[in-house]
Each structure stands twice: as C-alpha cells, then as structure tokens.
Amino acid sequence: MPGEISSVVRRFRVALIGDSIRMNAEPFLRKRLPSDIDVYAPPTNCESSRNVLRHIREWVPVGAFDLVHLNCGLHDIRYDAGRDRPVCTLDDYAANIEAIFAYLRETGATLVWATSTPFDEARHNGAKASRRYAADLRDYNARSVEIALAFGAKIHDLHATLARRRLEDLWLPDGLHFNRAGCDAVGAAMAEAIVGAAAAHRSPTAD
C-alpha cells in the first residue's frame, strides 16, 4: 500500500580481505555472524600488501560493501629463500597500505584493520625455507596501526587477542598457521570485531 513502510531490511555486506589466516578462520567466523550479515571473501590468498593493492578495486568495488575487514602483513615480512630483504620493506608496506586505505575511503565502507597474528620465530624459520622475524612483525603492525588510525579505520588488534592465549596449543607445527582450535579463536575474534563495527556503522551517533 502507498505509504506503507517496507518490512524488508537490507542485509549488511562485509568483505574479508586477508591471507591464509583469514581463509582458514572463515568457516568459524561465518557460523558466528548474525543472519543479516552477508560475507564475501576472495577465494584466493590475498597475500602481501602489494598484491592487495593490485586487486583491491576488483575485490571491493565502490559501493559494494558496508564494511571491509582487512589484514596484510605476514607475507610482507617474509624473506624468501636466498633473499636478503623481505617481500615488502617497511616503507613499501606503509606506502601500499596508505594507497589501499585511500581507495577504501572512496568506497564509503567502514574499514576495520586487523593486526597480523603472532608466530613462533624459531619454529617457523626451522620448518620453512622462507624466514620471518618477530621484530619485523612488531614494527609492521605498529606502522600499520598508525596509518589506519590516520584514515579513521577501526582497529582490530588480532595480534594482542591471540597473544593472550596459550599459543602452543593453537599453532600447527610450522609455528605460523593455526590448528582447528586456533582457527576457531581467530574466527571468533573476527566475528566479534565485525559485529561491533557493524553496530557502530548502523548507529553512528552511538559512538
């Protein structure tokens, strides 16, 4: 009838952009989200900030999503076998995520930036041909948070959340990826961050 208020509520659209940590946690995340939140994620590992910057317009078109939960970093700090520098230096990483954030601001979506997850340096570097260093992770996370805040992003400190857990019970033997319990912990933390950010997005005056 004319003037009648529609009972149809548009579903809240979320994009997940991240590496294999995101991919492995996604099933545990999805089961925790309310039914009015739709989640999209690329079917591939988004890898480094360089790769995210290359594909972000494809993965997150303007106007397509209400919220973007984003992380990159673990692939940036990786030293491939035989290389004496990481995939992305800290300055390159900062420039890449600045460009990513600048684009995402144009999309109108709320941005949630997640810090990169902890790993066991000795176990990881002993199990892999590539290398990662905890000091780099600390520096890249710190720089990313500074930049994210400058762009008005909400910070999901996933690193801190997991660091409070007994990580030995959550890691796979490579000391980087997570077992089922670890993926469940990551998914639960992501779901909590998304639900909270979605509520703030829907009721901006509540902040």
CSV table of C-alpha atoms in Angstrom, one decimal:
chain,number,residue,atom,x,y,z
A,1,MET,CA,0.0,0.0,0.0
A,2,PRO,CA,1.2,3.6,-0.6
A,3,GLY,CA,3.0,5.0,2.4
A,4,GLU,CA,3.5,1.6,4.0
A,5,ILE,CA,6.9,1.0,5.4
A,6,SER,CA,8.7,-2.0,3.9
A,7,SER,CA,9.5,-4.8,6.3
A,8,VAL,CA,12.4,-5.8,4.1
A,9,VAL,CA,15.7,-4.9,5.8
A,10,ARG,CA,18.8,-4.7,3.5
A,11,ARG,CA,21.4,-7.2,4.6
A,12,PHE,CA,24.7,-5.8,5.9
A,13,ARG,CA,27.5,-6.6,3.4
A,14,VAL,CA,31.0,-7.4,4.6
A,15,ALA,CA,34.2,-8.0,2.6
A,16,LEU,CA,37.0,-10.0,4.2
A,17,ILE,CA,40.5,-9.3,2.7
A,18,GLY,CA,43.4,-11.3,4.1
A,19,ASP,CA,45.9,-14.1,3.8
A,20,SER,CA,45.6,-17.8,4.7
A,21,ILE,CA,45.0,-16.9,8.4
A,22,ARG,CA,41.7,-15.3,7.2
A,23,MET,CA,40.9,-18.1,4.8
A,24,ASN,CA,41.3,-20.9,7.4
A,25,ALA,CA,39.3,-19.0,10.0
A,26,GLU,CA,36.5,-18.0,7.7
A,27,PRO,CA,34.2,-21.1,8.4
A,28,PHE,CA,34.4,-20.4,12.1
A,29,LEU,CA,33.7,-16.7,11.6
A,30,ARG,CA,30.7,-17.3,9.4
A,31,LYS,CA,28.9,-19.5,11.8
A,32,ARG,CA,29.1,-16.8,14.5
A,33,LEU,CA,27.7,-14.0,12.5
A,34,PRO,CA,24.0,-13.0,12.7
A,35,SER,CA,21.8,-13.9,9.7
A,36,ASP,CA,21.5,-10.3,8.5
A,37,ILE,CA,25.2,-10.1,7.7
A,38,ASP,CA,26.4,-11.3,4.3
A,39,VAL,CA,30.1,-12.1,4.0
A,40,TYR,CA,32.2,-12.1,0.8
A,41,ALA,CA,35.8,-13.0,0.6
A,42,PRO,CA,38.1,-13.7,-2.4
A,43,PRO,CA,38.6,-17.4,-3.0
A,44,THR,CA,42.3,-17.0,-3.0
A,45,ASN,CA,45.0,-16.0,-0.6
A,46,CYS,CA,45.3,-12.2,-0.8
A,47,GLU,CA,48.9,-12.4,0.3
A,48,SER,CA,51.0,-9.2,0.6
A,49,SER,CA,50.1,-5.5,0.7
A,50,ARG,CA,51.5,-5.3,-2.9
A,51,ASN,CA,49.0,-7.9,-4.1
A,52,VAL,CA,46.1,-6.4,-2.1
A,53,LEU,CA,46.8,-3.1,-3.7
A,54,ARG,CA,46.9,-4.7,-7.1
A,55,HIS,CA,43.5,-6.3,-6.7
A,56,ILE,CA,41.6,-4.2,-4.2
A,57,ARG,CA,39.4,-2.5,-6.8
A,58,GLU,CA,38.4,-5.9,-8.1
A,59,TRP,CA,37.7,-7.3,-4.7
A,60,VAL,CA,36.0,-4.3,-3.2
A,61,PRO,CA,34.2,-2.2,-5.8
A,62,VAL,CA,32.9,1.2,-4.9
A,63,GLY,CA,29.5,0.9,-3.2
A,64,ALA,CA,29.5,-2.8,-3.0
A,65,PHE,CA,30.1,-3.3,0.8
A,66,ASP,CA,29.2,-1.7,4.1
A,67,LEU,CA,32.3,-2.9,5.9
A,68,VAL,CA,35.7,-4.2,5.0
A,69,HIS,CA,37.8,-6.3,7.4
A,70,LEU,CA,41.3,-6.1,6.2
A,71,ASN,CA,44.7,-7.5,7.0
A,72,CYS,CA,48.0,-8.0,5.2
A,73,GLY,CA,51.5,-8.2,6.7
A,74,LEU,CA,52.7,-11.8,7.2
A,75,HIS,CA,53.5,-12.1,3.5
A,76,ASP,CA,55.2,-8.6,3.5
A,77,ILE,CA,57.7,-9.5,6.2
A,78,ARG,CA,58.6,-12.8,4.6
A,79,TYR,CA,62.2,-13.3,3.4
A,80,ASP,CA,62.1,-15.8,0.6
A,81,ALA,CA,64.9,-18.4,0.4
A,82,GLY,CA,68.2,-16.8,-0.8
A,83,ARG,CA,66.8,-13.2,-0.4
A,84,ASP,CA,68.3,-10.6,1.9
A,85,ARG,CA,65.2,-8.4,2.0
A,86,PRO,CA,61.6,-9.0,2.7
A,87,VAL,CA,58.8,-9.2,0.1
A,88,CYS,CA,58.0,-5.6,1.1
A,89,THR,CA,60.2,-3.3,3.1
A,90,LEU,CA,58.5,-1.4,5.9
A,91,ASP,CA,58.4,1.8,3.9
A,92,ASP,CA,57.0,0.0,0.9
A,93,TYR,CA,54.4,-1.7,3.1
A,94,ALA,CA,53.4,1.7,4.6
A,95,ALA,CA,53.0,3.2,1.1
A,96,ASN,CA,51.0,0.3,-0.1
A,97,ILE,CA,48.5,0.3,2.8
A,98,GLU,CA,48.2,4.1,2.6
A,99,ALA,CA,47.1,3.6,-1.0
A,100,ILE,CA,44.7,0.8,-0.1
A,101,PHE,CA,43.1,2.9,2.7
A,102,ALA,CA,42.8,5.9,0.4
A,103,TYR,CA,40.9,3.8,-2.1
A,104,LEU,CA,38.7,2.1,0.5
A,105,ARG,CA,37.8,5.5,1.9
A,106,GLU,CA,36.3,6.3,-1.5
A,107,THR,CA,34.1,3.2,-1.4
A,108,GLY,CA,32.1,4.5,1.6
A,109,ALA,CA,32.6,1.3,3.6
A,110,THR,CA,33.6,1.2,7.2
A,111,LEU,CA,37.2,-0.1,7.4
A,112,VAL,CA,38.3,-2.5,10.1
A,113,TRP,CA,42.1,-3.0,10.1
A,114,ALA,CA,43.3,-6.2,11.8
A,115,THR,CA,46.9,-6.6,13.0
A,116,SER,CA,48.9,-9.6,11.9
A,117,THR,CA,48.9,-12.6,14.1
A,118,PRO,CA,51.9,-13.8,16.2
A,119,PHE,CA,54.2,-16.7,15.2
A,120,ASP,CA,57.0,-18.7,16.8
A,121,GLU,CA,60.1,-17.4,15.0
A,122,ALA,CA,62.4,-20.3,15.9
A,123,ARG,CA,59.8,-23.0,14.9
A,124,HIS,CA,58.8,-21.2,11.8
A,125,ASN,CA,62.3,-20.5,10.5
A,126,GLY,CA,63.3,-24.0,11.3
A,127,ALA,CA,60.4,-25.5,9.4
A,128,LYS,CA,60.3,-23.3,6.3
A,129,ALA,CA,62.8,-22.3,3.6
A,130,SER,CA,61.5,-18.8,3.9
A,131,ARG,CA,62.1,-16.7,7.1
A,132,ARG,CA,60.0,-14.3,9.2
A,133,TYR,CA,61.2,-12.3,12.2
A,134,ALA,CA,59.1,-11.2,15.2
A,135,ALA,CA,60.8,-7.8,15.4
A,136,ASP,CA,59.6,-7.1,11.8
A,137,LEU,CA,56.1,-8.2,12.8
A,138,ARG,CA,56.1,-5.8,15.7
A,139,ASP,CA,57.3,-2.9,13.5
A,140,TYR,CA,54.9,-3.5,10.6
A,141,ASN,CA,52.0,-3.9,13.0
A,142,ALA,CA,52.8,-0.7,14.8
A,143,ARG,CA,53.2,1.3,11.5
A,144,SER,CA,50.0,-0.2,10.1
A,145,VAL,CA,48.0,0.9,13.1
A,146,GLU,CA,49.4,4.5,12.9
A,147,ILE,CA,48.3,4.7,9.3
A,148,ALA,CA,44.9,3.0,9.8
A,149,LEU,CA,44.1,5.5,12.6
A,150,ALA,CA,45.1,8.4,10.4
A,151,PHE,CA,42.5,7.2,7.9
A,152,GLY,CA,39.8,6.8,10.5
A,153,ALA,CA,39.8,3.0,10.5
A,154,LYS,CA,38.7,0.9,13.4
A,155,ILE,CA,41.5,-1.2,14.9
A,156,HIS,CA,41.0,-4.9,15.5
A,157,ASP,CA,44.1,-5.9,17.4
A,158,LEU,CA,44.0,-9.6,16.5
A,159,HIS,CA,47.7,-9.9,17.4
A,160,ALA,CA,47.0,-8.9,21.0
A,161,THR,CA,43.9,-11.0,21.3
A,162,LEU,CA,45.8,-14.2,20.3
A,163,ALA,CA,48.9,-13.3,22.3
A,164,ARG,CA,46.8,-13.6,25.4
A,165,ARG,CA,46.1,-17.2,24.6
A,166,ARG,CA,48.4,-20.2,25.1
A,167,LEU,CA,49.7,-20.2,21.5
A,168,GLU,CA,51.5,-23.5,21.8
A,169,ASP,CA,48.0,-25.1,21.9
A,170,LEU,CA,46.9,-23.2,18.8
A,171,TRP,CA,49.7,-23.4,16.3
A,172,LEU,CA,50.4,-26.0,13.7
A,173,PRO,CA,54.0,-27.4,13.7
A,174,ASP,CA,55.2,-24.6,11.4
A,175,GLY,CA,54.6,-22.1,14.2
A,176,LEU,CA,52.7,-19.7,11.9
A,177,HIS,CA,49.4,-21.3,10.8
A,178,PHE,CA,46.7,-22.4,13.3
A,179,ASN,CA,45.1,-25.7,14.0
A,180,ARG,CA,41.4,-26.1,14.3
A,181,ALA,CA,41.3,-24.6,17.8
A,182,GLY,CA,43.4,-21.7,16.7
A,183,CYS,CA,41.3,-21.1,13.6
A,184,ASP,CA,38.2,-21.1,15.8
A,185,ALA,CA,39.9,-18.5,18.1
A,186,VAL,CA,40.7,-16.3,15.1
A,187,GLY,CA,37.2,-16.7,13.6
A,188,ALA,CA,35.6,-15.8,17.0
A,189,ALA,CA,37.7,-12.7,17.3
A,190,MET,CA,37.0,-11.6,13.8
A,191,ALA,CA,33.2,-12.1,14.2
A,192,GLU,CA,33.2,-10.0,17.4
A,193,ALA,CA,35.1,-7.2,15.7
A,194,ILE,CA,32.7,-7.3,12.7
A,195,VAL,CA,29.5,-7.4,14.7
A,196,GLY,CA,30.7,-4.5,16.9
A,197,ALA,CA,31.8,-2.4,13.8
A,198,ALA,CA,28.5,-3.2,12.1
A,199,ALA,CA,26.5,-2.0,15.0
A,200,ALA,CA,28.5,1.3,15.1
A,201,HIS,CA,28.1,1.7,11.3
A,202,ARG,CA,24.3,1.3,11.6
A,203,SER,CA,24.0,3.7,14.5
A,204,PRO,CA,26.8,6.2,14.0
A,205,THR,CA,25.5,8.5,16.7
A,206,ALA,CA,26.1,5.8,19.3
A,207,ASP,CA,29.9,6.3,19.1
